[in-house]
Coordinates of C-alpha atoms (C1' of nucleotides) and ligand atoms in Angstrom, one line a residue:
Chain A
M1 CA 2.2 22.6 -15.6
Y2 CA 4.2 21.9 -18.7
T3 CA 5.5 18.6 -20.0
E4 CA 8.9 17.3 -19.1
S5 CA 9.8 17.8 -22.8
I6 CA 8.8 21.4 -22.9
E7 CA 10.7 22.1 -19.6
D8 CA 13.8 20.5 -21.0
Y9 CA 13.6 22.6 -24.2
L10 CA 13.2 25.8 -22.2
K11 CA 16.1 25.0 -20.0
A12 CA 18.3 24.1 -23.0
I13 CA 17.3 27.4 -24.7
Y14 CA 18.2 29.4 -21.7
E15 CA 21.6 27.7 -21.4
I16 CA 22.5 28.1 -25.1
Q17 CA 21.3 31.7 -25.1
K18 CA 23.6 32.3 -22.1
E19 CA 26.6 30.6 -23.7
Y20 CA 26.3 31.7 -27.4
G21 CA 23.7 34.4 -27.5
K22 CA 21.9 32.9 -30.5
V23 CA 19.8 29.7 -30.2
S24 CA 19.6 27.8 -33.5
T25 CA 17.6 24.8 -34.3
N26 CA 20.7 22.7 -34.7
S27 CA 22.2 23.7 -31.4
L28 CA 19.0 22.5 -29.7
S29 CA 19.0 19.4 -31.7
E30 CA 22.5 18.6 -30.5
K31 CA 22.0 19.5 -26.9
L32 CA 18.8 17.6 -26.5
N33 CA 19.8 14.7 -28.8
V34 CA 16.8 14.9 -31.0
A35 CA 16.5 15.4 -34.8
P36 CA 16.4 18.9 -36.1
A37 CA 12.9 18.3 -37.5
S38 CA 11.7 17.5 -34.0
V39 CA 13.1 20.8 -32.7
T40 CA 11.3 22.7 -35.4
S41 CA 8.0 21.2 -34.4
M42 CA 8.6 21.8 -30.7
I43 CA 9.6 25.4 -31.5
K44 CA 6.2 25.9 -33.2
K45 CA 4.5 24.6 -30.1
L46 CA 6.5 26.8 -27.7
S47 CA 5.9 29.7 -30.0
E48 CA 2.1 29.1 -29.9
K49 CA 2.3 29.0 -26.1
K50 CA 4.2 32.3 -26.2
L51 CA 7.2 30.9 -24.4
V52 CA 9.6 31.8 -27.1
T53 CA 9.6 34.1 -30.1
H54 CA 10.7 32.7 -33.4
K55 CA 11.5 34.1 -36.8
R56 CA 11.7 31.4 -39.5
Y57 CA 15.3 30.3 -40.1
Q58 CA 16.5 32.8 -37.4
G59 CA 16.6 31.0 -34.1
V60 CA 14.5 31.4 -31.0
K61 CA 14.5 33.7 -28.0
L62 CA 12.8 33.1 -24.6
T63 CA 9.9 35.4 -23.7
K64 CA 9.5 36.7 -20.2
A65 CA 7.2 33.8 -19.5
G66 CA 9.5 31.3 -21.1
Q67 CA 12.5 32.6 -19.1
K68 CA 10.5 32.4 -15.8
I69 CA 9.7 28.7 -16.3
S70 CA 13.2 28.0 -17.5
L71 CA 14.7 29.5 -14.3
E72 CA 12.2 27.7 -12.2
I73 CA 13.4 24.4 -13.6
I74 CA 17.1 25.4 -13.3
R75 CA 16.4 26.2 -9.7
H76 CA 14.9 22.8 -9.2
H77 CA 17.8 21.2 -10.9
R78 CA 20.5 22.9 -8.9
L79 CA 18.8 22.7 -5.6
I80 CA 18.4 19.0 -6.2
E81 CA 22.0 18.6 -7.1
L82 CA 23.1 20.3 -4.0
Y83 CA 20.7 18.5 -1.8
L84 CA 21.8 15.1 -3.1
A85 CA 25.4 16.0 -2.6
E86 CA 25.0 17.4 0.9
A87 CA 22.3 15.3 2.4
L88 CA 22.8 12.0 0.7
G89 CA 26.5 12.1 -0.2
V90 CA 26.0 11.5 -3.9
P91 CA 29.2 12.2 -5.7
W92 CA 29.3 15.4 -7.8
D93 CA 29.5 13.5 -11.1
Q94 CA 26.3 11.7 -10.5
V95 CA 24.0 14.4 -9.2
H96 CA 23.2 15.8 -12.7
E97 CA 21.6 12.7 -14.1
E98 CA 19.4 12.2 -11.0
A99 CA 18.4 15.9 -11.1
E100 CA 17.6 15.8 -14.8
K101 CA 14.6 13.6 -14.0
W102 CA 13.6 14.7 -10.6
E103 CA 13.5 18.4 -11.5
H104 CA 10.2 17.9 -13.4
V105 CA 8.2 16.3 -10.5
L106 CA 9.5 18.4 -7.6
S107 CA 6.6 20.2 -5.8
E108 CA 7.0 23.8 -4.7
D109 CA 6.6 22.8 -1.1
L110 CA 9.4 20.3 -1.3
E111 CA 11.6 22.8 -3.2
D112 CA 11.1 25.2 -0.2
R113 CA 11.9 22.5 2.3
M114 CA 15.1 21.6 0.6
D115 CA 16.1 25.2 0.2
A116 CA 15.6 25.7 4.0
V117 CA 17.5 22.6 5.0
L118 CA 20.4 23.7 2.8
G119 CA 20.3 27.2 4.3
H120 CA 19.1 29.1 1.2
P121 CA 22.2 28.3 -0.8
T122 CA 23.4 30.3 -3.9
R123 CA 25.6 27.7 -5.6
D124 CA 25.2 24.1 -6.8
P125 CA 27.9 21.5 -6.3
H126 CA 29.5 22.6 -9.7
G127 CA 29.5 26.2 -8.7
S128 CA 26.6 27.3 -10.9
P129 CA 24.3 29.9 -9.3
I130 CA 20.9 28.8 -8.0
P131 CA 18.1 31.1 -9.2
S132 CA 16.0 32.6 -6.5
R133 CA 12.3 31.6 -6.0
D134 CA 11.2 34.7 -7.8
G135 CA 13.3 33.9 -10.9
T136 CA 16.3 36.1 -10.6
I137 CA 19.8 34.8 -11.2
T138 CA 23.3 36.4 -11.0
E139 CA 25.5 34.7 -13.5
L140 CA 29.2 34.6 -12.7
D141 CA 31.8 36.3 -14.8
S142 CA 34.6 33.9 -14.9
I143 CA 37.1 32.8 -17.5
P144 CA 38.3 29.3 -18.6
L145 CA 41.2 28.0 -16.7
A146 CA 42.8 27.3 -20.1
D147 CA 43.2 31.1 -20.6
L148 CA 45.4 31.6 -17.6
R149 CA 49.1 32.2 -17.9
S150 CA 52.1 30.8 -16.0
G151 CA 52.4 32.0 -12.5
Q152 CA 48.8 33.2 -12.1
S153 CA 46.7 32.1 -9.2
A154 CA 42.9 31.8 -9.3
V155 CA 39.9 30.3 -7.6
V156 CA 37.7 27.7 -9.2
A157 CA 34.2 29.2 -9.8
E158 CA 32.3 26.7 -11.8
V159 CA 32.9 23.4 -13.6
S160 CA 30.7 22.3 -16.5
D161 CA 28.4 19.5 -15.2
H162 CA 27.4 17.7 -18.4
D163 CA 30.2 15.2 -18.6
P164 CA 30.6 12.9 -15.5
D165 CA 34.1 11.8 -16.8
L166 CA 35.3 15.4 -16.8
L167 CA 33.9 15.9 -13.2
R168 CA 35.7 12.8 -12.0
Y169 CA 38.9 13.9 -13.7
V170 CA 39.1 17.4 -12.3
G171 CA 37.7 16.1 -9.0
K172 CA 40.7 13.8 -8.6
M173 CA 42.9 16.9 -8.5
G174 CA 40.7 18.7 -6.0
L175 CA 39.5 21.4 -8.4
Y176 CA 36.2 21.9 -6.7
P177 CA 34.5 25.4 -6.6
K178 CA 36.1 27.8 -4.2
T179 CA 39.4 26.0 -4.3
K180 CA 42.4 28.3 -4.9
F181 CA 45.2 27.0 -7.1
K182 CA 48.2 28.3 -9.0
V183 CA 49.3 27.7 -12.6
L184 CA 52.9 26.5 -12.4
S185 CA 53.4 26.2 -16.2
I186 CA 51.3 26.1 -19.3
E187 CA 52.5 24.7 -22.6
P188 CA 51.8 26.5 -25.9
F189 CA 49.5 25.1 -28.6
N190 CA 46.9 23.9 -26.1
G191 CA 49.5 21.9 -24.2
P192 CA 49.1 20.5 -20.7
I193 CA 48.9 22.8 -17.7
K194 CA 50.8 22.2 -14.5
I195 CA 48.9 23.4 -11.5
Q196 CA 49.3 23.4 -7.7
V197 CA 46.3 22.7 -5.6
E198 CA 46.5 22.6 -1.9
G199 CA 50.2 21.7 -1.8
S200 CA 50.2 19.0 -4.5
E201 CA 50.9 19.3 -8.2
H202 CA 48.8 18.0 -11.0
I203 CA 48.8 18.0 -14.8
L204 CA 45.6 19.1 -16.5
G205 CA 44.8 18.6 -20.2
S206 CA 43.8 21.7 -22.0
G207 CA 40.5 20.0 -23.1
A208 CA 39.4 19.8 -19.5
A209 CA 40.8 23.2 -18.7
Q210 CA 38.3 24.7 -21.2
Y211 CA 35.5 23.6 -19.0
V212 CA 36.8 24.8 -15.6
F213 CA 35.9 28.4 -15.1
V214 CA 37.9 30.5 -12.7
T215 CA 37.7 33.9 -11.0
E216 CA 39.8 36.1 -8.7
V217 CA 42.8 35.8 -11.0
E218 CA 46.0 37.2 -9.5
L219 CA 48.9 38.1 -11.7
P220 CA 52.4 37.2 -10.5
Q221 CA 54.3 40.1 -9.0
S222 CA 56.6 40.4 -12.0
E223 CA 53.8 41.1 -14.3
M224 CA 51.7 43.5 -12.2
T225 CA 50.9 46.8 -13.9
Chain B
M1 CA 12.9 0.5 -17.8
Y2 CA 9.1 0.7 -18.2
T3 CA 7.0 3.8 -18.6
E4 CA 5.5 5.6 -15.7
S5 CA 2.1 4.4 -16.8
I6 CA 3.0 0.8 -16.9
E7 CA 4.6 1.0 -13.5
D8 CA 1.4 2.6 -12.1
Y9 CA -0.7 -0.1 -13.5
L10 CA 1.4 -2.8 -12.1
K11 CA 1.4 -1.2 -8.7
A12 CA -2.4 -0.8 -8.8
I13 CA -2.8 -4.4 -9.9
Y14 CA -0.7 -5.5 -6.9
E15 CA -2.7 -3.5 -4.5
I16 CA -6.1 -4.6 -5.8
Q17 CA -5.0 -8.2 -5.9
K18 CA -4.0 -7.9 -2.2
E19 CA -7.2 -6.2 -1.1
Y20 CA -9.8 -8.1 -3.2
G21 CA -8.1 -11.1 -4.7
K22 CA -9.5 -10.5 -8.1
V23 CA -8.4 -7.7 -10.4
S24 CA -11.1 -6.5 -12.8
T25 CA -10.9 -4.0 -15.6
N26 CA -13.3 -1.8 -13.8
S27 CA -11.4 -1.8 -10.5
L28 CA -8.3 -0.6 -12.3
S29 CA -10.3 1.9 -14.2
E30 CA -11.5 3.4 -10.9
K31 CA -8.2 3.2 -9.1
L32 CA -6.3 4.8 -11.9
N33 CA -8.9 7.3 -13.0
V34 CA -8.9 6.1 -16.6
A35 CA -11.7 4.8 -18.9
P36 CA -12.3 1.1 -18.9
A37 CA -11.4 0.9 -22.6
S38 CA -8.0 2.4 -21.7
V39 CA -7.4 -0.3 -19.2
T40 CA -8.3 -3.0 -21.7
S41 CA -5.7 -1.7 -24.1
M42 CA -3.1 -1.4 -21.4
I43 CA -3.8 -5.0 -20.2
K44 CA -3.2 -6.2 -23.7
K45 CA 0.2 -4.5 -23.6
L46 CA 1.1 -5.8 -20.2
S47 CA 0.1 -9.3 -21.3
E48 CA 2.3 -9.1 -24.4
K49 CA 5.2 -8.1 -22.2
K50 CA 4.4 -11.1 -19.9
L51 CA 3.9 -8.9 -16.9
V52 CA 0.3 -10.2 -16.3
T53 CA -1.8 -13.1 -17.4
H54 CA -5.2 -12.3 -18.7
K55 CA -8.3 -14.4 -19.7
R56 CA -10.9 -12.3 -21.6
Y57 CA -13.6 -11.0 -19.3
Q58 CA -11.9 -12.6 -16.3
G59 CA -9.5 -10.1 -14.9
V60 CA -5.7 -10.1 -14.7
K61 CA -3.0 -11.6 -12.4
L62 CA 0.6 -10.5 -12.0
T63 CA 3.2 -12.9 -13.3
K64 CA 6.5 -13.4 -11.3
A65 CA 8.1 -10.7 -13.5
G66 CA 5.2 -8.4 -13.1
Q67 CA 5.1 -8.8 -9.3
K68 CA 8.9 -8.1 -9.1
I69 CA 8.5 -4.8 -10.8
S70 CA 5.4 -3.9 -8.9
L71 CA 7.2 -4.5 -5.6
E72 CA 10.2 -2.5 -6.8
I73 CA 8.0 0.5 -7.4
I74 CA 6.2 0.0 -4.1
R75 CA 9.5 0.0 -2.4
H76 CA 10.5 3.2 -4.1
H77 CA 7.1 4.7 -3.1
R78 CA 7.3 3.8 0.5
L79 CA 11.0 4.6 1.0
I80 CA 10.3 8.0 -0.5
E81 CA 7.3 8.6 1.7
L82 CA 9.3 7.8 4.8
Y83 CA 12.3 9.8 3.7
L84 CA 10.2 12.9 3.1
A85 CA 8.6 12.6 6.5
E86 CA 11.8 11.9 8.4
A87 CA 14.4 13.9 6.6
L88 CA 12.3 16.9 5.4
G89 CA 9.4 17.0 7.8
V90 CA 6.7 16.6 5.1
P91 CA 3.4 15.9 6.8
W92 CA 2.1 12.4 6.4
D93 CA -0.9 13.5 4.3
Q94 CA 1.3 15.0 1.6
V95 CA 4.0 12.4 1.2
H96 CA 1.9 10.2 -1.0
E97 CA 1.4 12.7 -3.8
E98 CA 5.0 13.6 -3.9
A99 CA 6.1 9.9 -4.0
E100 CA 3.6 9.1 -6.7
K101 CA 5.7 11.0 -9.2
W102 CA 9.2 10.6 -7.8
E103 CA 9.0 6.8 -7.5
H104 CA 9.3 6.5 -11.3
V105 CA 12.6 8.4 -11.6
L106 CA 14.5 7.2 -8.5
S107 CA 17.8 5.5 -9.3
E108 CA 18.8 2.3 -7.6
D109 CA 21.8 4.1 -6.2
L110 CA 19.7 6.8 -4.5
E111 CA 17.2 4.2 -3.3
D112 CA 20.1 2.5 -1.5
R113 CA 21.3 5.8 0.0
M114 CA 17.9 6.7 1.3
D115 CA 17.5 3.2 2.7
A116 CA 20.8 3.5 4.5
V117 CA 20.1 7.0 5.9
L118 CA 16.8 5.7 7.2
G119 CA 18.5 2.6 8.8
H120 CA 16.9 0.0 6.6
P121 CA 13.3 0.7 7.7
T122 CA 10.5 -1.8 7.3
R123 CA 7.4 0.5 7.5
D124 CA 6.4 3.7 5.7
P125 CA 4.8 6.6 7.6
H126 CA 1.3 5.0 7.2
G127 CA 2.5 1.7 8.6
S128 CA 2.7 -0.1 5.3
P129 CA 5.5 -2.6 4.9
I130 CA 8.4 -1.6 2.7
P131 CA 9.4 -4.4 0.3
S132 CA 13.1 -5.5 0.6
R133 CA 15.5 -4.9 -2.3
D134 CA 15.1 -8.4 -3.5
G135 CA 11.4 -8.1 -3.8
T136 CA 10.0 -9.8 -0.7
I137 CA 7.3 -8.2 1.5
T138 CA 5.5 -9.3 4.6
E139 CA 2.0 -8.0 4.6
L140 CA 0.4 -7.3 8.0
D141 CA -2.6 -9.2 9.2
S142 CA -4.6 -6.5 10.8
I143 CA -8.3 -5.7 11.1
P144 CA -10.3 -2.5 10.6
L145 CA -10.7 -0.4 13.7
A146 CA -14.4 -0.4 12.9
D147 CA -14.6 -4.1 13.7
L148 CA -13.5 -3.6 17.4
R149 CA -15.9 -3.8 20.2
S150 CA -16.4 -1.7 23.3
G151 CA -13.6 -2.1 25.8
Q152 CA -11.1 -3.5 23.5
S153 CA -7.6 -2.1 23.2
A154 CA -5.4 -2.3 20.1
V155 CA -2.4 -0.8 18.3
V156 CA -2.6 1.1 15.1
A157 CA -0.9 -0.9 12.4
E158 CA -1.6 0.9 9.1
V159 CA -3.7 3.8 7.8
S160 CA -4.8 3.9 4.2
D161 CA -2.8 6.6 2.5
H162 CA -4.9 7.5 -0.5
D163 CA -7.0 10.3 1.0
P164 CA -5.1 13.2 2.6
D165 CA -8.3 14.4 4.3
L166 CA -8.6 11.0 6.1
L167 CA -5.0 11.2 7.2
R168 CA -5.3 14.7 8.6
Y169 CA -8.5 13.6 10.3
V170 CA -7.1 10.6 12.1
G171 CA -3.8 12.4 12.6
K172 CA -5.5 15.0 14.6
M173 CA -6.4 12.4 17.2
G174 CA -3.0 10.9 17.2
L175 CA -3.8 7.7 15.5
Y176 CA -0.4 7.1 14.0
P177 CA 1.1 3.6 13.5
K178 CA 2.3 2.0 16.7
T179 CA 0.0 4.1 18.8
K180 CA -2.0 2.1 21.4
F181 CA -5.6 3.1 22.1
K182 CA -8.8 1.8 23.7
V183 CA -12.3 1.7 22.4
L184 CA -14.5 3.3 25.1
S185 CA -17.8 2.8 23.2
I186 CA -19.0 2.0 19.8
E187 CA -22.5 2.8 18.6
P188 CA -24.5 0.2 16.5
F189 CA -25.4 0.6 12.8
N190 CA -22.0 2.1 12.0
G191 CA -22.3 4.7 14.6
P192 CA -19.5 6.8 16.0
I193 CA -16.7 5.3 18.0
K194 CA -15.4 6.8 21.2
I195 CA -11.7 6.1 21.7
Q196 CA -9.0 7.0 24.2
V197 CA -5.6 7.8 22.8
E198 CA -2.8 8.8 25.1
G199 CA -5.0 10.1 27.8
S200 CA -7.5 12.1 25.7
E201 CA -10.8 11.0 24.2
H202 CA -11.9 11.4 20.7
I203 CA -14.9 10.5 18.5
L204 CA -14.2 8.7 15.3
G205 CA -16.6 8.3 12.4
S206 CA -17.2 4.8 11.3
G207 CA -16.3 5.7 7.7
A208 CA -12.8 6.6 8.8
A209 CA -12.6 3.7 11.2
Q210 CA -12.9 1.5 8.1
Y211 CA -9.5 2.7 6.9
V212 CA -7.6 2.4 10.1
F213 CA -6.2 -1.1 10.5
V214 CA -5.2 -2.4 13.9
T215 CA -3.4 -5.3 15.5
E216 CA -2.5 -6.6 19.0
V217 CA -6.2 -6.5 20.0
E218 CA -6.8 -7.1 23.7
L219 CA -10.1 -8.2 24.9
P220 CA -11.4 -6.6 28.1
Q221 CA -11.1 -8.9 31.2
S222 CA -14.8 -9.6 31.3
E223 CA -14.9 -11.1 27.9
M224 CA -11.7 -13.3 28.0
T225 CA -12.3 -16.9 27.0
Chain C
dA1 C1' -34.5 -20.5 -20.6
dA2 C1' -35.3 -15.7 -21.8
dT3 C1' -34.1 -11.2 -21.0
dA4 C1' -32.4 -7.1 -18.8
dG5 C1' -28.4 -5.1 -16.8
dA6 C1' -23.5 -4.8 -15.9
dA7 C1' -18.8 -5.5 -17.3
dT8 C1' -15.6 -5.7 -20.9
dT9 C1' -13.8 -5.3 -25.3
dT10 C1' -13.5 -3.3 -30.1
dA11 C1' -13.5 0.5 -33.3
dG12 C1' -12.0 4.7 -34.4
dA13 C1' -10.0 9.0 -33.0
dC14 C1' -7.0 12.5 -30.5
dC15 C1' -2.6 14.5 -28.6
dC16 C1' 2.3 14.2 -27.6
dA17 C1' 7.0 13.6 -28.9
dC18 C1' 9.7 11.6 -31.7
dC19 C1' 11.6 9.8 -36.5
dT20 C1' 13.3 9.8 -41.8
dA21 C1' 13.3 11.7 -46.3
dA22 C1' 12.6 15.4 -49.2
dA23 C1' 12.0 20.4 -50.1
dA24 C1' 13.1 25.1 -49.2
dA25 C1' 15.7 28.9 -47.5
dT26 C1' 20.0 30.9 -46.1
dA27 C1' 25.0 31.1 -46.1
dA28 C1' 29.6 30.3 -48.0
dT29 C1' 32.6 30.1 -51.9
dA30 C1' 34.4 29.8 -56.4
Chain D
dT1 C1' 27.0 36.3 -59.4
dA2 C1' 26.3 31.5 -59.9
dT3 C1' 26.9 27.4 -57.6
dT4 C1' 27.5 24.5 -53.7
dA5 C1' 27.0 23.5 -48.9
dT6 C1' 24.6 24.0 -44.7
dT7 C1' 20.6 24.9 -42.0
dT8 C1' 15.9 24.7 -41.4
dT9 C1' 11.4 23.4 -42.4
dT10 C1' 7.7 20.5 -44.4
dA11 C1' 5.5 16.0 -45.3
dG12 C1' 4.3 11.9 -43.8
dG13 C1' 4.6 8.2 -40.3
dT14 C1' 5.2 5.6 -35.6
dG15 C1' 4.4 4.4 -30.7
dG16 C1' 2.5 5.5 -26.2
dG17 C1' -1.5 6.6 -23.6
dT18 C1' -5.7 8.3 -23.5
dC19 C1' -10.8 9.1 -24.9
dT20 C1' -16.1 8.2 -26.5
dA21 C1' -19.4 5.4 -28.7
dA22 C1' -20.7 1.0 -30.1
dA23 C1' -20.5 -3.9 -29.9
dT24 C1' -19.9 -8.1 -27.3
dT25 C1' -19.9 -11.2 -23.5
dC26 C1' -21.0 -12.4 -19.0
dT27 C1' -24.3 -12.3 -14.9
dA28 C1' -28.5 -11.9 -12.5
dT29 C1' -33.4 -12.0 -12.4
dT30 C1' -37.6 -13.2 -13.6
Ligands
LIG301 MN1 15.2 17.2 -17.3
LIG302 MN1 25.1 21.6 -11.8
LIG303 MN1 3.2 6.8 -9.7
LIG304 MN1 2.2 5.0 2.3

DNA sequence: AATAGAATTTAGACCCACCTAAAAATAATA
DNA sequence: TATTATTTTTAGGTGGGTCTAAATTCTATT
């Protein structure tokens, strides 16, 4: 078993790698709220343990072993989030914090039991895919809601789960994963977006729309090719 | 919040205090599997934080503040044990290990939700009382099964939860809390004990009988006063 | 009361994860 | 290309929790 710290680093590396491709010391420093110097020394440790490869001043990359552990922790995290939401009614903006701690002490046995109770789910409450036990994951290809145009319809795929305020904000307008909605209007220069969700209209700030990812985009008739 | 280590020390101190009255450095060393020297230095820390009082070479005693935290952790531990058993079907010999870790990262909110789902229970799967939110606990007054005599009936109150093998052993004969049974015979010099549980007979070693605590003892007619 | 044995504490050290301040390497810009 | 700015690493230090080996203090026994 690895320390909580190591597991959190590996998870962060996986996530940054996925989002930006390259994983710099500074990006880890920011994500994990530790000083860059601390990251450097942890990188040295991870590198000695062959969990990441590292070229000085060039960022890190997960090894096969590192990715395995990383996905194992992400599986814990997301199963826990979903379990808390489903079985104990924890609101979706609070599950992340709880999972952040619990993920490190969850036994494999309990992981399996939760998985079974939930019916072997594939998505967490924010729409993120849950890696399978053997460490495979199918990332979604979705686009930010902010990139849609007037008249388009789409389905919410995933909402970033790192800011509880954001989750409460978009939750208030019903923008949960799998929810279909339509863009009524979108103002230029990152202006507000008017959307229709299940009959009612809402105004969504472009900042938030950056963190809501959508799929199944339908063009309005007039713009079909 | 306190560290996991501090919480485990406080919990151990509470338990030893309850069982033996006096809490020595060595008893903590054994219970926590750390060197006596480590205990001494932790005691110094707990003492500075006013969680225990300590007279050199004389053992420690929880302060009000120390007891409060201790009972808070014990509440977490026992609620978790019960939740795992009830909601996820974890066998009673495995819940302790899982709880030992999770207890330190459980939020108050989740504690309350589990408590509610379980219907505000008062006993964990091993029969131990669950402290209330405000830190009160009513310890049972029970006696070891080993102290019973031939012909007596009693009800299982509590089984020590620190040895999974013991739990599986007594579990096999159905000696769960609230189970009524009768002593058919008991051999002298710590000999084996023959008991009847729900119709069927079992032989119980005296070692195990030391860790099964019973209550509601009924004398056989012939020995009534 | 003296002494042997047991329990406890002190001394000194290790590993982990973090920090700040300063140096070094890389990237951006004039 | 030379200079400046940014990023990353090194150097040195702290606190938390543990260890072993050596003192100290208490307890039991003669
Ligand atoms: Mn975490
Ligand atoms: Mn999530
Ligand atoms: Mn514990
Ligand atoms: Mn228990």
